[in-house]
CSV table of C-alpha atoms in Angstrom, one decimal:
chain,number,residue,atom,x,y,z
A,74,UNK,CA,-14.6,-8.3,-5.8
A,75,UNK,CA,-13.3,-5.5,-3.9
A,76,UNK,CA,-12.3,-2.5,-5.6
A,77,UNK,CA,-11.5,1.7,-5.0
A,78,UNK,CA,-11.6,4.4,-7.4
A,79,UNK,CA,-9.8,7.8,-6.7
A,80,UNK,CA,-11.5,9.9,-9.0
A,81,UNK,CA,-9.0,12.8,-9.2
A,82,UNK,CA,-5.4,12.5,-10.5
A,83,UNK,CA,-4.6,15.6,-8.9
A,84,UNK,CA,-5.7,17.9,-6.3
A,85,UNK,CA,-4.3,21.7,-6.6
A,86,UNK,CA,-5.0,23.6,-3.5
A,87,UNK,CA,-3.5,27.0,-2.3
A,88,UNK,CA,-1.7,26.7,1.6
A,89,UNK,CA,-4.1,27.6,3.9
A,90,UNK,CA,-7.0,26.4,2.0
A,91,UNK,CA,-9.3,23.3,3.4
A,92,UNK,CA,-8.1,20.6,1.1
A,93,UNK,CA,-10.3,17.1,0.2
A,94,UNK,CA,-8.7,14.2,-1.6
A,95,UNK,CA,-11.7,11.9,-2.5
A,96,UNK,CA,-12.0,8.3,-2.5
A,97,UNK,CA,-15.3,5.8,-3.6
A,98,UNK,CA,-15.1,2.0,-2.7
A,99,UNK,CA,-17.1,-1.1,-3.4
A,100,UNK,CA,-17.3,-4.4,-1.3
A,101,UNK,CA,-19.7,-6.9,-0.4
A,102,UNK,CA,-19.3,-6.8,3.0
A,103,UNK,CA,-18.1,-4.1,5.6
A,104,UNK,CA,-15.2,-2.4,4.7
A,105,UNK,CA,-12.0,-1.3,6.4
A,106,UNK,CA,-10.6,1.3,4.8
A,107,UNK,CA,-7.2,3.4,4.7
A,108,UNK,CA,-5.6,6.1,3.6
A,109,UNK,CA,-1.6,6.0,3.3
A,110,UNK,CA,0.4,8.8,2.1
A,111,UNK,CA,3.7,8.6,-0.3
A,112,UNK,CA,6.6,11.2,-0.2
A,113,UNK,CA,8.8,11.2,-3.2
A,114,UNK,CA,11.2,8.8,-3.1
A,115,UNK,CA,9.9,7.3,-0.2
A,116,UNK,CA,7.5,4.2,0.7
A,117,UNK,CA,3.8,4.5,1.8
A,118,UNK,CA,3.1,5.7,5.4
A,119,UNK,CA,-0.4,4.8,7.2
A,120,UNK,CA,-2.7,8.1,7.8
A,121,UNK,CA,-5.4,6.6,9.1
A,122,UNK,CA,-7.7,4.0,9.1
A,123,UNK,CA,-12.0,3.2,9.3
A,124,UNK,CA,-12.7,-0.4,10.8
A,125,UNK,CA,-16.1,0.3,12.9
A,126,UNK,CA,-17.4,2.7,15.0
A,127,UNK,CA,-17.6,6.4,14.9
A,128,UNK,CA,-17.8,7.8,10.9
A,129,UNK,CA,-15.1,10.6,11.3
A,130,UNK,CA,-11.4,9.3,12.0
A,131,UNK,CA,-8.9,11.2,12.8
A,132,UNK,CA,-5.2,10.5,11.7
A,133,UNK,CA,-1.6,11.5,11.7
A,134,UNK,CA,-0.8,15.3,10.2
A,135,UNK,CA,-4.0,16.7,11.4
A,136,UNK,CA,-5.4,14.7,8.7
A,137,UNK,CA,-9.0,13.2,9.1
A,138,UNK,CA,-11.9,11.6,6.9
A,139,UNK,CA,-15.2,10.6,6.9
A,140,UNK,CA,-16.4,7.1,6.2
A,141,UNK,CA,-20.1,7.5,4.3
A,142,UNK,CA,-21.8,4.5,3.6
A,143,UNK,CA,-24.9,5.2,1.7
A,144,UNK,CA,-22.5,6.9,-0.6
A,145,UNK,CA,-19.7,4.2,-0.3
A,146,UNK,CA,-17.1,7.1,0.3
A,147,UNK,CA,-14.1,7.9,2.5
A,148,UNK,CA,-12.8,11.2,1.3
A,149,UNK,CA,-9.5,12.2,3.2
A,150,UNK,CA,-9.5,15.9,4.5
A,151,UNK,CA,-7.7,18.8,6.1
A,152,UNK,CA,-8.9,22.1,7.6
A,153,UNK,CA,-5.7,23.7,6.2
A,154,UNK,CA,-3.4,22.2,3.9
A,155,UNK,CA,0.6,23.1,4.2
A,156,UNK,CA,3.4,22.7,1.6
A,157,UNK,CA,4.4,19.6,3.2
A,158,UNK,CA,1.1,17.9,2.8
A,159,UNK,CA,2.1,17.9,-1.2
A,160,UNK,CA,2.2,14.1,-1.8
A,161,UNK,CA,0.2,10.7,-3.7
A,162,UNK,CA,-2.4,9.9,-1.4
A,163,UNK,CA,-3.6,6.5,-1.7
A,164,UNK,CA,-7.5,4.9,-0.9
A,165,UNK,CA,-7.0,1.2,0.0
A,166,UNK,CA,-9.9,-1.3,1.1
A,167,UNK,CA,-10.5,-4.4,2.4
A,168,UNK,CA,-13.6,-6.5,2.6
A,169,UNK,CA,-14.1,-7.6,5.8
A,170,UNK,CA,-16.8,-10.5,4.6
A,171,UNK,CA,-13.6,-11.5,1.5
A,172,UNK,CA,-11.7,-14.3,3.6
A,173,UNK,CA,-8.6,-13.0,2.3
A,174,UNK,CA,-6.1,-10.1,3.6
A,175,UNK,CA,-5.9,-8.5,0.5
A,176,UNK,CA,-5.5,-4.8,0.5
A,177,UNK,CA,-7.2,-3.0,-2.8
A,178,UNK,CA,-5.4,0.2,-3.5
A,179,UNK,CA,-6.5,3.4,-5.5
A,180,UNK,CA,-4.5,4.6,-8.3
A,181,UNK,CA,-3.6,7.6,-5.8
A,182,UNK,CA,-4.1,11.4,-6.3
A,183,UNK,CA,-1.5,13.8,-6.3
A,184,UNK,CA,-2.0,16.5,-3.8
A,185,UNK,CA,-0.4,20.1,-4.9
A,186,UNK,CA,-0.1,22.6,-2.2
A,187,UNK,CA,0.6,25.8,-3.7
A,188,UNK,CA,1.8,28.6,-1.8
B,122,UNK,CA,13.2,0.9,15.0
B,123,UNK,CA,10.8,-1.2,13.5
B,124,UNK,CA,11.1,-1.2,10.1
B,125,UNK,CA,10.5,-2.9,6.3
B,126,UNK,CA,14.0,-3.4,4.8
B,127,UNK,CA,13.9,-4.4,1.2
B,128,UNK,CA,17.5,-4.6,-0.9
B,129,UNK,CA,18.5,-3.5,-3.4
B,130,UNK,CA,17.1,0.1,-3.8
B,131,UNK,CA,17.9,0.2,-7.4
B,132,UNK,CA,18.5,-2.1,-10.0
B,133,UNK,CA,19.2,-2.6,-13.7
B,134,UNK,CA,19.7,-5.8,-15.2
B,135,UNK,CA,18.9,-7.8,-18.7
B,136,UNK,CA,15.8,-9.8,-20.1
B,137,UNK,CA,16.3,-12.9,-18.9
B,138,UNK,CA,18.9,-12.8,-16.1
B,139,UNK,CA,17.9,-13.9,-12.8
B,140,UNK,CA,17.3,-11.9,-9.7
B,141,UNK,CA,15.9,-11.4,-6.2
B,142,UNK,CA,15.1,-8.8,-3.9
B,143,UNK,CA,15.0,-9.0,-0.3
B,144,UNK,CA,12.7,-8.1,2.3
B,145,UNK,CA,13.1,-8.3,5.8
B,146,UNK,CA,11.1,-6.8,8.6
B,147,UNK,CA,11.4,-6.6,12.4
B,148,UNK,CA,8.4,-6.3,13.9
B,149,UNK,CA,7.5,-10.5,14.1
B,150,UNK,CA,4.4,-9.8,11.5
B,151,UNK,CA,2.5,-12.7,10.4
B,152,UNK,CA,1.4,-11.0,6.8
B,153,UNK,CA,4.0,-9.4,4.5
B,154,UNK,CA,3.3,-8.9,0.8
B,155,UNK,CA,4.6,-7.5,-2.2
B,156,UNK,CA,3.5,-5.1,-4.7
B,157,UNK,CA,4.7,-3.3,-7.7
B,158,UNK,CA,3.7,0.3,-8.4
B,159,UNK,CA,3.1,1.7,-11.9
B,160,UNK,CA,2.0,4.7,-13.3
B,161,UNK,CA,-1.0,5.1,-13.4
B,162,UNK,CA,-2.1,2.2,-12.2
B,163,UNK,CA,-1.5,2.6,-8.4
B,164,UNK,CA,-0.1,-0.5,-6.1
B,165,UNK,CA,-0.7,-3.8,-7.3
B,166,UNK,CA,-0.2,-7.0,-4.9
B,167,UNK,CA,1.8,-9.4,-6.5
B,168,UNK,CA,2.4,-11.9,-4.0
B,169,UNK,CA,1.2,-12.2,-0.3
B,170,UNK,CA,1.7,-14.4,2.7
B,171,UNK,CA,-0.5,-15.2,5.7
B,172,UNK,CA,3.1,-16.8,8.1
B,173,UNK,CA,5.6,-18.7,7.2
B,174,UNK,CA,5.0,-21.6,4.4
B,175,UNK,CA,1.9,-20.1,3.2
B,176,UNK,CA,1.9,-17.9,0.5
B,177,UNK,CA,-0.5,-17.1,-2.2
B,178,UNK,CA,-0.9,-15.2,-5.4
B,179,UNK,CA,-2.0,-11.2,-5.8
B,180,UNK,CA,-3.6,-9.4,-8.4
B,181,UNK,CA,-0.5,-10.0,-11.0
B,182,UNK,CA,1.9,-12.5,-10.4
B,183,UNK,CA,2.8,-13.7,-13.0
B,184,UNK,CA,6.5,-14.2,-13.9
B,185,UNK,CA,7.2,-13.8,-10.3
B,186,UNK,CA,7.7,-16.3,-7.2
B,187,UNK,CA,8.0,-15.8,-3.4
B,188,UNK,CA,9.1,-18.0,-1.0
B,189,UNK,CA,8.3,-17.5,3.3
B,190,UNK,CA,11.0,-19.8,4.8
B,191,UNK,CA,11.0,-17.6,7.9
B,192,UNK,CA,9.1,-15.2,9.7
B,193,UNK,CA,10.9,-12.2,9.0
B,194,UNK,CA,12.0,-12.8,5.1
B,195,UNK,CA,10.0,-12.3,2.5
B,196,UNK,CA,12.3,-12.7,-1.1
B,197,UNK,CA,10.6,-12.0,-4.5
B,198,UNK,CA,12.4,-13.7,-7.2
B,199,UNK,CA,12.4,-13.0,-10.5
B,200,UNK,CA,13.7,-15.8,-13.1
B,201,UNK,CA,13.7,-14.7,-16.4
B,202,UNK,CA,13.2,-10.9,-16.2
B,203,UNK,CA,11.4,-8.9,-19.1
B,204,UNK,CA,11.3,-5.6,-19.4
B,205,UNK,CA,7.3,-5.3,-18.6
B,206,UNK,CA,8.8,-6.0,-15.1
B,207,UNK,CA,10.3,-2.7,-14.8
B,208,UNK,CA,8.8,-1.1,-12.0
B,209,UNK,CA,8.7,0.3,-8.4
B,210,UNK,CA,8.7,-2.6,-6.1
B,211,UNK,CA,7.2,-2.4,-2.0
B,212,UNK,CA,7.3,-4.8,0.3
B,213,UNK,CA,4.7,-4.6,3.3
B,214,UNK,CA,4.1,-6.5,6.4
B,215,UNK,CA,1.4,-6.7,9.5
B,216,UNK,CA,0.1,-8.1,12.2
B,217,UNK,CA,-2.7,-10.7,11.0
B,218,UNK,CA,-5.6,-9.4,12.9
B,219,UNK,CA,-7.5,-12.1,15.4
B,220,UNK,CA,-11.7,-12.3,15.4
B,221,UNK,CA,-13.3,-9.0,14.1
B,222,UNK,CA,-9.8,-6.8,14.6
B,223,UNK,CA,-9.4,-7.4,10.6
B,224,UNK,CA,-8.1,-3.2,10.2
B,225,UNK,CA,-4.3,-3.8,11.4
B,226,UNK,CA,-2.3,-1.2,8.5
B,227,UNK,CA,0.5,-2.5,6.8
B,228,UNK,CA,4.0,-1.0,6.9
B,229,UNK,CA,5.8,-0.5,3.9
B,230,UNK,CA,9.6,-0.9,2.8
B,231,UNK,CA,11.4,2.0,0.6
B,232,UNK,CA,11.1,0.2,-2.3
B,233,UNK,CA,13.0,-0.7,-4.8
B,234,UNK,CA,13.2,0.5,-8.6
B,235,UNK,CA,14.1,-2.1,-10.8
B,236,UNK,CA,14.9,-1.7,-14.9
B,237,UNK,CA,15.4,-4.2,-17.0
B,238,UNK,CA,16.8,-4.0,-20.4
């Protein structure tokens, strides 16, 4: 079974600041990975997404992360956070050896960008 | 502009009365799905379907059906509403990805926030 954890409910970080938003995942077989974000009262939007290839992807917002799989991570990050970044930010995964299209979310981490 | 429509935004109803919600997208994607979010708890598929006629269960679907008559509808129906069902509802769609392109994002709807009594 697939499965993410999101070990942070929330993030607090001051504008300016480098912010990380971290994200652990477990499959059986090569994962693709994703990162959406959610505005309030809005649906999810796609940041970015690890398939294959090089370990650092960049994404939309100046947003990036690194895939790390000895450590089975995919931490989303930002060399400086902005008051608009403040959002849920959810981890999603999908085995690639499953045989199903199922997406696994996080339970999502509230970002805080204080100014 | 391509886009996830899902209707109603908001709704309150009873235990017990029928309902559906609609979702509809534009983009001629093969995979749309359904999930409610909780808090807490994150996004939870309920429903998925692979093209039209083909559908198959989520993580928690129970007291829920789906139906994929065409491409570009995707309803979730709710027959006998309880109020464990009150929750923030998405619908999503994609491309189905061909060979080893298996990382196509989904696209999500507005949602829709549904209470019942």
């Amino acid at each position: 079974a697939q499965s993410v954890a999101q070990p942070e409910d929330q993030v607090n970080v001051a504008e300016g600041n480098p912010l990380t938003v971290k994200c652990t995942y477990s499959v059986s077989g090569n994962p693709y990975l994703f990162w959406y974000v959610q505005y309030p009262n809005r649906g999810l939007q796609f940041l970015l997404k690890y398939i294959t290839g090089d370990n650092l992807v960049k994404g939309s917002y100046g947003f990036e992360a690194e895939f790390n799989k000895s450590q089975t991570s995919f931490h989303l990050k930002k060399p400086s956070a902005l008051v608009s970044d403040s959002a849920l930010y959810f981890c999603a995964v999908r085995d690639s050896g499953a045989g199903s299209y199922q997406l696994t979310f996080g339970k999502g981490t509230k970002l805080s960008v204080i100014p | 502009e391509a886009q996830v429509t899902q209707n109603p935004r908001y709704l309150i109803t009873v235990t017990g009365k029928k309902l559906t919600v609609t979702c509809s997208q534009n983009m001629n994607h093969e995979y749309m799905s359904w999930y409610r979010q909780d808090p807490g708890l994150g996004l939870r598929q309920i429903y998925y379907s692979m093209n039209v006629e083909v559908t198959d269960k989520g993580d928690v679907p129970e007291g829920y059906k789906v139906s994929r008559k065409e491409k570009r509808n995707f309803p979730l129906i709710l027959e006998s509403p309880s109020p464990n069902q009150t929750s923030l509802y998405f619908c999503a769609s994609s491309w189905v990805p061909r060979g080893q392109g298996g990382g196509n994002e989904q696209f999500f709807g507005p949602g829709t926030r549904l209470t019942v009594l």
